[in-house]
Coordinates of C-alpha atoms and ligand atoms in Angstrom, one line a residue:
M1 CA 23.1 -27.4 -27.8
T2 CA 23.8 -26.4 -23.8
R3 CA 26.0 -24.0 -22.8
P4 CA 26.7 -22.3 -26.6
D5 CA 28.3 -19.3 -24.5
A6 CA 30.4 -22.0 -22.9
R7 CA 31.8 -22.7 -26.1
A8 CA 35.1 -21.8 -27.6
G9 CA 34.1 -19.9 -30.7
R10 CA 33.7 -16.4 -31.5
S11 CA 31.4 -13.9 -30.9
L12 CA 29.4 -13.2 -33.8
D13 CA 27.5 -10.2 -32.5
G14 CA 28.6 -5.6 -33.4
D15 CA 26.9 -4.5 -36.3
W16 CA 25.9 -6.0 -39.3
Q17 CA 25.9 -4.4 -42.9
V18 CA 21.5 -5.1 -43.8
I19 CA 19.3 -4.4 -46.1
V20 CA 15.3 -3.1 -45.7
D21 CA 12.9 -5.3 -47.9
P22 CA 9.3 -4.3 -47.4
F23 CA 8.8 -6.3 -50.5
D24 CA 10.8 -9.3 -49.8
H25 CA 12.8 -8.3 -53.8
G26 CA 16.1 -10.3 -51.9
R27 CA 13.7 -13.3 -52.6
I28 CA 11.0 -12.8 -55.3
D29 CA 11.0 -11.8 -58.3
Y30 CA 9.0 -8.7 -60.5
Q31 CA 7.0 -12.1 -61.7
S32 CA 7.0 -13.6 -57.9
R33 CA 9.6 -16.0 -58.6
P34 CA 12.1 -17.6 -56.1
T35 CA 15.5 -16.1 -56.2
E36 CA 18.5 -15.7 -53.8
E37 CA 19.8 -12.1 -55.0
F38 CA 20.6 -10.7 -51.8
A39 CA 21.6 -13.7 -50.6
A40 CA 24.2 -13.5 -53.6
E41 CA 25.9 -10.5 -51.7
R42 CA 26.1 -8.9 -55.0
V43 CA 28.1 -5.1 -54.7
R44 CA 28.9 -2.9 -57.2
T45 CA 32.4 -3.0 -58.7
G46 CA 32.4 0.2 -61.2
P47 CA 30.3 2.2 -62.6
A48 CA 28.3 0.1 -65.1
D49 CA 27.7 -2.9 -63.2
R50 CA 23.9 -2.1 -63.1
V51 CA 23.4 -4.2 -60.0
E52 CA 20.6 -2.1 -57.6
H53 CA 21.4 -3.0 -53.7
E54 CA 24.0 -3.6 -52.2
F55 CA 25.4 -4.5 -47.9
S56 CA 27.1 -1.9 -47.2
D57 CA 28.5 -0.3 -43.8
Q58 CA 27.1 3.0 -43.8
H59 CA 23.7 0.7 -43.1
T60 CA 23.8 -0.9 -40.4
L61 CA 22.4 -2.8 -37.0
S62 CA 23.7 -3.7 -34.1
V63 CA 23.3 -7.9 -32.9
P64 CA 22.0 -8.4 -30.5
G65 CA 19.2 -5.6 -31.0
D66 CA 15.5 -4.7 -32.4
W67 CA 15.1 -3.1 -35.9
N68 CA 12.2 -1.1 -34.2
S69 CA 14.8 0.6 -31.0
Q70 CA 17.3 1.8 -33.5
R71 CA 16.3 3.4 -36.5
D72 CA 13.1 5.8 -35.7
D73 CA 12.7 4.4 -39.8
L74 CA 11.7 1.3 -38.5
F75 CA 9.8 1.8 -35.4
Y76 CA 6.9 0.4 -36.7
Y77 CA 8.2 -1.3 -39.5
E78 CA 6.8 -4.8 -39.7
G79 CA 8.7 -7.2 -43.0
A80 CA 12.1 -8.2 -43.9
V81 CA 15.4 -7.2 -43.4
W82 CA 18.8 -8.7 -44.5
Y83 CA 21.7 -8.7 -42.6
R84 CA 25.6 -9.2 -43.3
R85 CA 28.8 -9.3 -42.0
T86 CA 31.8 -11.3 -43.0
F87 CA 34.7 -13.1 -40.6
D88 CA 38.0 -14.9 -40.5
A89 CA 37.4 -18.6 -39.3
P90 CA 39.7 -21.4 -41.1
P91 CA 38.4 -24.0 -40.5
A92 CA 40.1 -26.8 -38.4
A93 CA 40.9 -30.8 -39.0
G94 CA 39.3 -32.5 -35.9
E95 CA 36.8 -29.3 -35.3
R96 CA 33.2 -28.9 -35.8
A97 CA 31.3 -25.4 -36.5
F98 CA 27.7 -23.9 -35.7
L99 CA 26.4 -21.4 -36.0
H100 CA 24.7 -20.7 -32.8
F101 CA 21.3 -17.5 -32.8
G102 CA 20.1 -16.9 -29.7
G103 CA 16.7 -16.0 -30.9
A104 CA 15.5 -13.9 -34.0
N105 CA 12.3 -13.0 -34.6
R106 CA 10.1 -14.0 -36.1
V107 CA 11.6 -15.9 -39.6
A108 CA 14.9 -16.4 -39.8
R109 CA 16.6 -17.3 -43.3
V110 CA 20.2 -17.8 -43.4
W111 CA 23.2 -18.9 -45.8
I112 CA 26.7 -19.2 -45.7
N113 CA 29.1 -17.9 -48.1
G114 CA 26.1 -18.5 -50.8
Q115 CA 25.2 -21.5 -49.4
F116 CA 21.7 -22.1 -47.9
L117 CA 21.8 -23.0 -44.3
G118 CA 18.1 -23.5 -43.3
R119 CA 15.8 -21.2 -41.6
H120 CA 14.3 -20.8 -38.7
D121 CA 10.3 -19.5 -37.6
L122 CA 9.8 -18.9 -34.4
G123 CA 10.8 -15.8 -32.6
F124 CA 12.1 -16.5 -29.2
T125 CA 14.4 -19.4 -29.6
P126 CA 17.4 -20.6 -30.0
F127 CA 18.8 -22.3 -33.1
E128 CA 21.9 -23.2 -34.8
F129 CA 23.5 -24.8 -38.5
E130 CA 26.0 -26.6 -38.4
V131 CA 28.7 -24.7 -40.6
T132 CA 32.0 -27.0 -40.6
Q133 CA 32.1 -28.1 -44.3
H134 CA 31.3 -24.4 -45.2
L135 CA 33.6 -22.6 -43.9
R136 CA 36.8 -21.7 -46.1
A137 CA 40.5 -19.8 -45.3
G138 CA 40.1 -16.2 -45.3
E139 CA 36.9 -14.2 -45.0
N140 CA 33.8 -16.3 -44.8
A141 CA 30.1 -14.7 -45.1
V142 CA 26.9 -15.4 -42.6
V143 CA 23.6 -13.5 -44.5
V144 CA 20.3 -13.7 -42.6
S145 CA 17.0 -12.2 -43.0
V146 CA 14.6 -12.0 -40.8
D147 CA 10.8 -10.9 -41.3
N148 CA 8.9 -9.7 -38.6
R149 CA 5.2 -10.3 -40.3
R150 CA 2.9 -11.4 -38.1
A151 CA 1.0 -13.9 -39.7
P152 CA -2.7 -15.8 -38.6
D153 CA -1.6 -19.1 -38.5
A154 CA 1.2 -18.1 -36.8
V155 CA 2.4 -18.1 -32.7
P156 CA 1.7 -15.1 -31.6
G157 CA -0.6 -14.7 -34.1
M158 CA -2.0 -11.1 -35.4
M159 CA -3.1 -9.9 -32.5
Y160 CA -1.3 -9.0 -29.1
D161 CA -0.1 -6.4 -26.1
W162 CA 3.5 -5.9 -26.8
W163 CA 6.0 -4.6 -29.5
N164 CA 6.5 -6.9 -32.0
Y165 CA 10.3 -6.4 -32.2
G166 CA 11.6 -7.8 -35.5
G167 CA 15.9 -8.1 -35.9
I168 CA 18.8 -10.6 -34.8
T169 CA 17.7 -10.5 -31.4
R170 CA 19.8 -12.4 -29.4
S171 CA 23.3 -13.5 -29.4
V172 CA 24.9 -14.8 -32.4
R173 CA 28.4 -17.5 -32.0
L174 CA 30.4 -19.1 -34.2
I175 CA 31.1 -22.5 -31.8
T176 CA 33.7 -24.7 -32.9
V177 CA 33.2 -28.6 -30.6
P178 CA 35.7 -31.5 -31.4
E179 CA 34.1 -34.3 -33.6
T180 CA 32.8 -36.0 -30.8
F181 CA 31.9 -33.3 -28.7
V182 CA 28.5 -32.9 -25.7
K183 CA 26.0 -31.6 -27.6
T184 CA 23.4 -31.1 -24.5
L185 CA 23.4 -31.5 -21.1
H186 CA 20.8 -32.4 -18.5
A187 CA 20.9 -32.7 -15.2
G188 CA 18.4 -32.4 -12.0
L189 CA 16.0 -34.9 -9.0
D190 CA 14.8 -37.8 -10.4
P191 CA 10.9 -36.9 -10.6
L192 CA 10.1 -40.4 -10.2
D193 CA 12.7 -40.6 -7.4
P194 CA 13.5 -37.9 -5.6
T195 CA 16.7 -39.6 -3.9
R196 CA 18.6 -39.9 -7.0
I197 CA 20.1 -36.9 -9.2
A198 CA 19.6 -38.0 -12.9
V199 CA 22.0 -36.7 -15.6
R200 CA 20.8 -37.1 -19.2
A201 CA 23.0 -36.4 -21.8
R202 CA 23.6 -36.4 -25.9
I203 CA 26.7 -37.2 -27.1
D204 CA 27.0 -36.8 -31.2
G205 CA 29.7 -37.6 -33.5
P206 CA 31.8 -40.6 -34.9
D207 CA 32.5 -41.2 -31.3
R208 CA 29.6 -41.1 -29.7
G209 CA 29.6 -44.6 -28.1
V210 CA 32.4 -43.9 -25.9
P211 CA 32.6 -44.1 -23.0
V212 CA 32.1 -40.7 -20.4
R213 CA 32.7 -39.4 -17.1
V214 CA 29.7 -38.3 -15.3
E215 CA 31.6 -36.0 -11.5
I216 CA 29.8 -33.3 -9.7
P217 CA 32.5 -32.7 -7.2
G218 CA 30.6 -30.5 -4.5
L219 CA 28.9 -33.1 -4.5
A220 CA 31.5 -36.0 -4.1
L221 CA 30.2 -38.1 -7.0
S222 CA 31.8 -40.0 -10.1
G223 CA 31.1 -42.4 -12.3
A224 CA 31.8 -43.9 -16.0
F225 CA 28.9 -44.5 -18.2
T226 CA 28.1 -45.7 -22.5
P227 CA 26.1 -44.1 -24.6
G228 CA 23.6 -46.0 -26.8
A229 CA 24.2 -46.5 -29.6
D230 CA 22.4 -42.9 -30.4
G231 CA 25.0 -40.9 -28.2
T232 CA 23.2 -40.6 -25.2
V233 CA 23.4 -41.2 -21.5
E234 CA 21.0 -41.2 -18.5
A235 CA 23.2 -41.4 -15.6
A236 CA 22.3 -41.4 -11.8
F237 CA 23.5 -41.3 -8.5
R238 CA 22.5 -41.9 -5.2
V239 CA 22.0 -38.1 -3.6
P240 CA 24.1 -38.1 -0.4
D241 CA 23.9 -36.6 2.6
A242 CA 25.9 -33.0 2.4
L243 CA 23.1 -32.2 -0.5
E244 CA 21.9 -29.2 -0.2
R245 CA 18.4 -28.1 -2.0
W246 CA 18.4 -25.1 -3.7
S247 CA 15.8 -22.9 -2.9
P248 CA 15.3 -19.0 -4.2
E249 CA 16.6 -18.5 0.2
R250 CA 19.5 -20.4 -0.4
P251 CA 19.5 -21.2 -4.3
M252 CA 23.0 -23.8 -4.3
L253 CA 23.8 -24.7 -7.7
Y254 CA 26.1 -27.6 -8.3
E255 CA 29.0 -27.9 -11.1
V256 CA 28.1 -30.7 -13.3
T257 CA 30.9 -31.8 -16.4
L258 CA 30.5 -34.3 -18.2
R259 CA 33.2 -35.8 -19.8
A260 CA 33.5 -37.6 -23.6
G261 CA 36.8 -38.6 -25.3
T262 CA 38.4 -34.7 -25.8
D263 CA 35.3 -32.9 -24.8
T264 CA 34.6 -31.2 -21.8
L265 CA 31.3 -29.8 -20.7
S266 CA 29.5 -28.4 -17.7
E267 CA 26.6 -27.1 -16.4
R268 CA 26.1 -25.5 -12.8
V269 CA 22.3 -27.2 -11.6
G270 CA 20.2 -26.8 -8.4
F271 CA 18.6 -29.5 -7.0
R272 CA 15.2 -28.6 -5.8
T273 CA 11.5 -30.8 -5.6
I274 CA 8.4 -29.4 -6.6
E275 CA 5.3 -30.6 -6.6
T276 CA 1.9 -30.0 -5.1
R277 CA -0.6 -31.9 -2.9
G278 CA -4.2 -30.6 -2.5
G279 CA -4.2 -26.5 -2.7
D280 CA -0.8 -26.3 -1.9
I281 CA 2.2 -25.5 -4.0
L282 CA 5.6 -27.4 -1.9
L283 CA 9.1 -26.3 -3.1
N284 CA 10.7 -29.0 -1.1
G285 CA 8.7 -30.6 0.0
E286 CA 7.0 -27.3 2.0
R287 CA 4.3 -24.9 1.4
V288 CA 5.8 -22.4 -1.0
F289 CA 3.7 -18.7 -1.7
L290 CA 4.7 -17.3 -4.8
R291 CA 5.8 -13.2 -4.0
G292 CA 5.9 -12.6 -7.5
I293 CA 5.8 -9.7 -10.1
C294 CA 5.8 -10.3 -14.3
I295 CA 8.5 -8.9 -16.6
H296 CA 8.6 -9.1 -20.5
E297 CA 12.1 -9.1 -22.1
E298 CA 12.7 -5.6 -22.4
A299 CA 15.7 -3.8 -21.2
P300 CA 16.4 -2.2 -17.7
D301 CA 17.8 1.4 -18.9
R302 CA 17.2 1.4 -23.0
P303 CA 14.2 1.0 -25.7
G304 CA 14.5 -2.4 -26.8
R305 CA 14.3 -6.4 -25.8
A306 CA 16.6 -7.4 -23.4
S307 CA 19.4 -10.0 -23.6
G308 CA 22.1 -11.5 -22.0
P309 CA 23.4 -11.3 -18.3
K310 CA 23.8 -8.4 -17.1
D311 CA 19.8 -7.0 -18.2
A312 CA 18.5 -10.1 -16.6
A313 CA 20.8 -8.5 -13.6
T314 CA 19.2 -5.6 -13.3
L315 CA 15.9 -6.9 -14.0
L316 CA 15.7 -9.3 -12.0
G317 CA 17.6 -7.4 -9.3
W318 CA 14.7 -5.4 -9.0
A319 CA 12.3 -8.1 -8.7
K320 CA 14.2 -9.2 -5.1
D321 CA 15.0 -5.4 -4.3
L322 CA 10.7 -5.9 -4.3
G323 CA 10.4 -8.9 -2.2
C324 CA 10.1 -11.1 -4.9
N325 CA 10.8 -14.4 -4.5
F326 CA 9.2 -15.9 -7.8
V327 CA 8.9 -14.0 -12.3
R328 CA 6.4 -14.8 -14.2
L329 CA 8.8 -13.6 -18.0
A330 CA 5.2 -13.0 -20.3
H331 CA 4.8 -14.1 -22.5
Y332 CA 7.4 -15.8 -25.0
P333 CA 9.9 -17.4 -23.5
H334 CA 13.1 -14.8 -22.4
N335 CA 16.5 -15.1 -23.0
E336 CA 18.9 -18.0 -22.1
A337 CA 21.0 -15.6 -19.4
M338 CA 17.3 -14.8 -17.7
A339 CA 16.2 -18.3 -15.7
R340 CA 20.0 -18.8 -15.9
A341 CA 20.3 -15.3 -13.3
A342 CA 16.9 -16.5 -11.8
D343 CA 18.6 -20.0 -9.9
E344 CA 21.5 -18.4 -9.3
M345 CA 19.6 -15.3 -7.8
G346 CA 17.3 -17.7 -6.0
L347 CA 13.7 -16.4 -8.5
L348 CA 11.2 -19.4 -8.9
V349 CA 10.3 -19.1 -12.9
W350 CA 7.2 -19.0 -15.0
A351 CA 8.0 -19.5 -18.7
E352 CA 5.3 -19.0 -21.0
V353 CA 5.2 -19.5 -24.8
P354 CA 2.6 -16.9 -27.5
V355 CA -0.3 -18.7 -27.1
Y356 CA -2.4 -16.0 -26.3
W357 CA -5.5 -13.5 -27.1
T358 CA -6.9 -14.9 -31.1
L359 CA -4.8 -17.7 -32.4
D360 CA -5.8 -20.2 -35.4
Y361 CA -6.8 -22.7 -32.9
A362 CA -8.8 -24.7 -35.0
N363 CA -5.2 -25.5 -37.2
P364 CA -2.7 -28.1 -36.9
E365 CA -0.5 -26.1 -38.6
T366 CA -0.5 -23.4 -35.3
L367 CA -0.8 -26.5 -32.4
D368 CA 2.5 -27.6 -33.9
Q369 CA 4.3 -24.2 -33.8
A370 CA 3.6 -23.8 -30.5
K371 CA 4.6 -27.1 -29.8
G372 CA 8.0 -26.0 -31.3
H373 CA 8.0 -22.9 -29.0
L374 CA 7.2 -25.6 -26.4
R375 CA 9.6 -28.0 -27.0
E376 CA 13.3 -26.1 -27.5
M377 CA 12.2 -24.0 -24.5
V378 CA 11.7 -27.8 -22.9
E379 CA 14.9 -28.6 -23.9
R380 CA 16.6 -25.4 -23.4
D381 CA 15.6 -24.9 -19.9
R382 CA 15.0 -27.9 -18.2
S383 CA 18.1 -28.3 -16.3
R384 CA 17.2 -24.2 -14.7
A385 CA 15.9 -25.2 -10.8
S386 CA 14.3 -22.5 -10.9
V387 CA 11.9 -23.2 -13.5
I388 CA 8.3 -24.8 -12.1
I389 CA 5.7 -23.9 -14.2
W390 CA 5.5 -24.3 -17.7
S391 CA 2.1 -21.7 -19.0
V392 CA 1.8 -23.1 -22.2
G393 CA -1.4 -20.1 -22.2
N394 CA -2.3 -16.8 -21.5
E395 CA -6.4 -15.5 -21.7
T396 CA -7.4 -17.1 -24.6
G397 CA -10.5 -18.0 -23.5
D398 CA -13.0 -21.2 -22.7
A399 CA -14.2 -21.9 -26.4
P400 CA -13.8 -25.7 -27.3
E401 CA -10.9 -25.5 -29.9
R402 CA -9.1 -22.9 -27.6
T403 CA -9.6 -25.7 -25.1
E404 CA -8.5 -28.5 -27.2
F405 CA -5.3 -26.2 -28.1
R406 CA -4.2 -26.0 -24.7
R407 CA -5.0 -29.3 -23.1
A408 CA -3.4 -30.8 -26.7
L409 CA 0.4 -28.4 -25.7
G410 CA -0.5 -29.3 -21.9
A411 CA -0.7 -33.2 -22.8
Y412 CA 3.3 -32.2 -24.4
A413 CA 4.8 -29.8 -21.8
K414 CA 4.4 -33.1 -19.5
E415 CA 5.6 -35.0 -22.5
L416 CA 8.7 -33.1 -22.4
D417 CA 9.1 -33.1 -18.3
P418 CA 7.3 -34.1 -16.4
T419 CA 9.5 -33.1 -13.9
R420 CA 6.8 -29.3 -13.8
L421 CA 3.8 -27.9 -13.0
L422 CA 1.5 -27.3 -15.7
S423 CA -0.2 -23.8 -16.5
A424 CA -2.6 -21.4 -17.9
A425 CA -3.7 -18.0 -17.2
L426 CA -7.6 -18.1 -17.6
F427 CA -10.0 -15.7 -16.9
A428 CA -12.5 -16.5 -13.8
R429 CA -16.1 -16.0 -13.9
Q430 CA -17.3 -13.3 -12.7
I431 CA -20.7 -13.2 -9.9
R432 CA -22.8 -9.6 -9.4
D433 CA -25.7 -9.9 -7.5
E434 CA -28.6 -8.1 -8.5
D435 CA -27.5 -4.7 -7.9
G436 CA -24.5 -5.1 -10.9
T437 CA -21.7 -6.1 -7.4
L438 CA -18.9 -8.0 -8.4
T439 CA -19.3 -11.1 -4.5
R440 CA -17.4 -14.2 -6.5
L441 CA -14.7 -15.1 -9.1
H442 CA -15.7 -18.6 -10.2
V443 CA -12.7 -20.7 -11.2
D444 CA -14.0 -23.1 -13.5
D445 CA -12.1 -22.6 -16.9
P446 CA -11.8 -26.3 -18.4
F447 CA -8.4 -26.5 -18.9
G448 CA -8.0 -26.4 -15.0
A449 CA -9.0 -29.7 -14.8
V450 CA -5.2 -30.6 -16.7
A451 CA -3.3 -27.7 -14.7
D452 CA -1.5 -28.2 -11.4
V453 CA -1.6 -25.0 -10.2
L454 CA -4.8 -22.7 -10.7
S455 CA -4.0 -18.7 -12.5
I456 CA -6.5 -16.2 -13.3
N457 CA -5.6 -12.7 -14.9
E458 CA -8.0 -10.3 -12.4
Y459 CA -8.0 -6.4 -13.8
V460 CA -10.9 -5.8 -10.8
G461 CA -11.2 -1.5 -10.2
W462 CA -9.1 -1.0 -13.8
Y463 CA -10.9 -2.3 -16.8
H464 CA -14.3 -2.6 -15.0
D465 CA -15.5 -2.0 -11.2
Q466 CA -13.4 0.6 -8.3
P467 CA -10.8 -1.0 -6.4
E468 CA -11.9 -1.1 -3.8
D469 CA -15.2 -3.2 -5.0
I470 CA -12.7 -6.1 -5.0
L471 CA -12.9 -6.3 -1.1
G472 CA -15.2 -9.2 0.0
V473 CA -15.0 -10.7 -3.6
E474 CA -15.3 -14.1 -2.0
V475 CA -12.7 -17.2 -4.9
T476 CA -14.7 -20.4 -5.7
L477 CA -12.3 -22.9 -7.8
A478 CA -14.1 -26.1 -9.7
W479 CA -10.4 -27.8 -8.8
D480 CA -9.0 -28.6 -4.8
K481 CA -5.5 -27.2 -6.6
P482 CA -2.9 -24.4 -6.1
F483 CA -4.8 -21.1 -6.9
V484 CA -2.7 -17.6 -8.3
I485 CA -3.4 -14.7 -9.9
S486 CA -1.2 -14.4 -12.9
E487 CA -1.6 -10.9 -13.5
T488 CA -3.4 -7.9 -11.6
G489 CA -2.6 -4.1 -12.6
A490 CA -2.7 -0.3 -13.2
G491 CA -1.6 1.8 -15.9
V492 CA 0.6 4.6 -14.5
K493 CA 2.2 7.7 -15.5
R494 CA 5.7 8.1 -13.7
G495 CA 5.5 11.7 -11.9
L496 CA 1.4 12.0 -12.8
R497 CA 0.2 13.2 -9.0
G498 CA -3.5 13.6 -8.4
D499 CA -6.5 13.0 -6.5
A500 CA -7.0 8.7 -5.7
S501 CA -10.1 8.4 -8.0
E502 CA -7.9 10.5 -11.2
V503 CA -6.6 7.5 -13.4
W504 CA -3.4 7.5 -14.4
T505 CA -2.2 9.1 -11.5
E506 CA 1.2 7.8 -9.0
E507 CA -2.4 8.7 -6.2
F508 CA -4.6 6.1 -7.9
G509 CA -2.5 3.1 -8.2
V510 CA -1.4 3.3 -5.0
R511 CA -5.0 3.2 -3.7
F512 CA -5.4 0.3 -7.1
Y513 CA -2.3 -2.3 -4.8
E514 CA -3.7 -1.5 -1.2
A515 CA -6.8 -2.6 -2.5
Q516 CA -5.7 -5.9 -3.7
L517 CA -2.9 -6.7 -2.3
A518 CA -5.0 -6.3 1.4
W519 CA -7.9 -8.1 -0.8
A520 CA -5.3 -11.1 -1.9
E521 CA -4.0 -11.5 2.4
S522 CA -7.7 -11.8 2.9
V523 CA -8.3 -14.9 0.5
P524 CA -7.3 -17.2 2.5
L525 CA -7.2 -20.4 -1.2
L526 CA -4.4 -18.0 -3.3
D527 CA -0.9 -19.4 -3.4
G528 CA 1.0 -16.3 -5.0
I529 CA 0.3 -13.3 -7.0
S530 CA 2.2 -11.5 -9.9
P531 CA 1.6 -7.4 -10.1
W532 CA 1.5 -7.4 -14.2
I533 CA 4.1 -5.6 -14.7
L534 CA 7.5 -4.9 -13.8
K535 CA 8.2 -2.4 -16.4
D536 CA 6.2 -0.1 -18.7
F537 CA 6.2 -1.1 -22.4
R538 CA 5.9 -0.8 -25.3
S539 CA 2.2 -1.2 -27.0
P540 CA 0.7 -0.9 -30.2
R541 CA -1.9 -0.5 -28.4
R542 CA -0.8 2.3 -26.5
P543 CA -1.2 5.0 -28.4
L544 CA -3.2 7.4 -25.8
Y545 CA -0.9 11.4 -26.4
G546 CA 0.8 12.3 -23.4
V547 CA 0.4 9.3 -21.1
Q548 CA 1.1 6.2 -23.1
D549 CA 2.6 7.4 -25.9
W550 CA 3.0 3.4 -27.2
Y551 CA 4.0 1.9 -23.5
N552 CA 1.6 -0.1 -21.8
R553 CA 1.8 1.8 -18.1
K554 CA 1.4 -0.7 -15.7
G555 CA 5.1 -1.3 -15.2
L556 CA 5.7 -0.5 -10.8
I557 CA 8.9 1.4 -12.4
D558 CA 9.1 3.5 -16.0
E559 CA 10.4 3.4 -19.2
T560 CA 13.6 5.1 -18.0
G561 CA 14.4 2.7 -14.6
Q562 CA 12.5 4.7 -12.0
R563 CA 10.0 3.8 -9.7
K564 CA 6.5 4.8 -9.7
L565 CA 5.4 5.6 -5.1
V566 CA 3.1 0.9 -6.5
F567 CA 6.8 -0.4 -6.6
D568 CA 6.5 1.3 -2.1
T569 CA 3.5 0.1 -2.3
V570 CA 3.7 -4.1 -3.5
R571 CA 7.4 -3.9 -1.5
S572 CA 5.4 -3.4 1.4
F573 CA 2.9 -5.8 1.6
Y574 CA 5.5 -8.3 0.5
A575 CA 8.0 -6.9 2.7
R576 CA 5.2 -8.4 5.3
W577 CA 4.7 -11.2 3.8
A578 CA 8.2 -13.0 4.0
E579 CA 8.7 -12.4 7.5
G580 CA 5.8 -12.7 10.4
G581 CA 4.1 -15.5 7.5
A582 CA 1.3 -13.5 6.9
A583 CA 0.9 -14.7 3.1
P584 CA -2.4 -16.1 2.2
N585 CA -2.4 -19.6 2.5
E586 CA -0.5 -19.8 5.8
K587 CA -3.6 -18.3 7.1
R588 CA -5.3 -21.8 6.2
P589 CA -4.7 -24.6 8.8
Ligands
LIG1 C1 -3.4 -8.4 -20.0 C2 -2.1 -9.3 -20.9 C3 -1.4 -8.9 -20.5 C4 -1.5 -7.3 -20.9 C5 -1.9 -6.2 -19.8 C6 -3.1 -5.3 -19.8 O1 -4.0 -9.5 -19.1 O2 -2.5 -10.3 -20.4 O3 -0.4 -9.5 -22.0 O4 -1.1 -6.6 -21.3 O5 -3.8 -7.5 -20.1 O6 -2.5 -4.9 -19.7 O7 -3.9 -4.7 -20.5

C-alpha cells in the first residue's frame, strides 16, 4: 500500500518478546512433523505446567532492528527467532485494518490471535496482511517468526559481502482505513508523452467504482475520474507552463491528492524525464554526470541496519556533503525512507535487487524470487523522481545462464516500469600487453545489449595492480551507450597513518583515489562514478584482526561516523567537477 506511514492507526515498533529457535522447535516437532507450538503462545499457568517455552518481557528485541546488533549471542546467528507483542485495537465498524511490515529479513511467518496470516520470503521489501476479521476487543497478539538462514536457491544466495542481519528490521504498523480506500497512488510524467502528467491509483473495497477526485493544488490541476471495474484509476493532465521539473539542483515536489469516498491519500511527487541518447544520460533533456557514492543500509550512528527518515537524512546528508548528485543504494532494496529523502534532498538514485555473485541461476524459482524483489521494489518506489536506474544485478559474470537470468529480469523491469533506465554492475575485460601492463578495459558483457547504462565495478590498484596503473588505461565499449563506474575503492583503517605504499593506511587511500579520479577525469566516455562506499559496513568476509574486525573498510567514513582522509580527496574532485563543468562527459563535443 502507498504511504503506510501516513495512514491512521498505530505503530507497533518497540520491544517485542522473543524466543530464539535454532532447531525450528516452534514449527517442527521431534518427529519432524509440522506444529504451531510457539504460535499458540502457551504460557506457564502454574508450577505443575510442563510447557518448555514461553514469551516473556525479560527477553525482548527492539523493532525495527536486526538481532545481530542487539545481543552479543546473536551476532553470528542464522536461524529462526519468534517475536510476539500485544496491542489493544478494538475493531471499528466501517473500518478495515492491516498489519504492515516495512521489511523483515528473511522468511517471515505471521499469526494474529493464533490465526496464521501468511508468509513473506523477501528480506528487503514491505508486506502486509488484512486483519479486519481477526481483531477483537481487548488484547490482540501478533506472533512473527523470522528466519534469516541463507539458502542456495534464494535471492541473495549463499555468498555475499554484507552481514546477514536477521529480524524485523523495519517498522511495523497497524493501519486503519475506510472500507473503500486508496490502496496505491503513483504519479509521474507520462513516458510516452512528457507533456502529460499521468496518475495511476488502485481503489480497494466494496465501492471501488466510486468516482474519485485527483488534485495537484500546486499546479492548479484537478479533475474527476471513474475507476475501472477492478478499481484502477488512470488520470492524465496536460503539463501546465508553471510546472517546475525536479532536479538535484532544485528538487521540486508537488502534492498529488486522491479522494475516493471518505478516503483521501496524498503523495509528494517530482516530475522529470530521464532517458539516454547515444552515450549520454539526459535528465530533463540535459546531459548529466553522476557524482555518486555507494551506500549499504547500515545505521550512521550505531551498529546494525538503518531504518527510517532520520537515518536516511544523515546518510544522504553525508552524500550531499561529499558533493554527490547520485547515490547507488547497494545491493538490495533499502528502506522506503531512503528514496523519499533522496526526493526531498535532490539526489539521483540507483536502486538494486540482491542478484549478487553466485545464485542458482538455472532455477526458475530463483528467477521468480528475483522478480518478486523487483516487483515489490518498483511498486513501492515508482513515484520517486530521484530513482532513475533499476539495477538487476551485481557482478554475476557472463556465463550464458547468468546472462539469460539478467535478461529475463531486465525485460521484467521494463514491463513493470518502462520509464526508468536499466543497468547492472558488470565486469570489464582487462586487456594487457605482453609485459602484463593493463592497457584497456573493454565492456562487452552480453547484458550490455539490453542495458540502458553500461556499468562496471573496477578495483584497479586494490585487488590487483598499483593505483597508478589505472592512469592512461583506455576504455572501450561494445555499444554506444552511457558508461558509469558503479564501484571502485580501497580498504582504509581510519586513523592508521603511514606511508602511501602501505595498504590499509589513510595515505594509501588518498593515493588510490587521486589516481582513480584523475583517471576518471581523463575518460571522456564516462557519465558517472560511485566509489565503494560511503561508510564501513559489517561483512562476514572481512575477519582480518585489528584492521577489519568484521568490517569492510572501504568506507570514506568509518563505522562510528568519523571521516577518513579519502572523504576530502573525493570531495575536492566532485567540487571541481560540479563547479567548472570539468566532469569527464562534458569534455566531449
Ligand atoms: C564488489 C562488490 C561489493 C564488495 C566490494 C568489495 O565488487 O560488488 O559488494 O563489497 O566489491 O569491497 O570487494
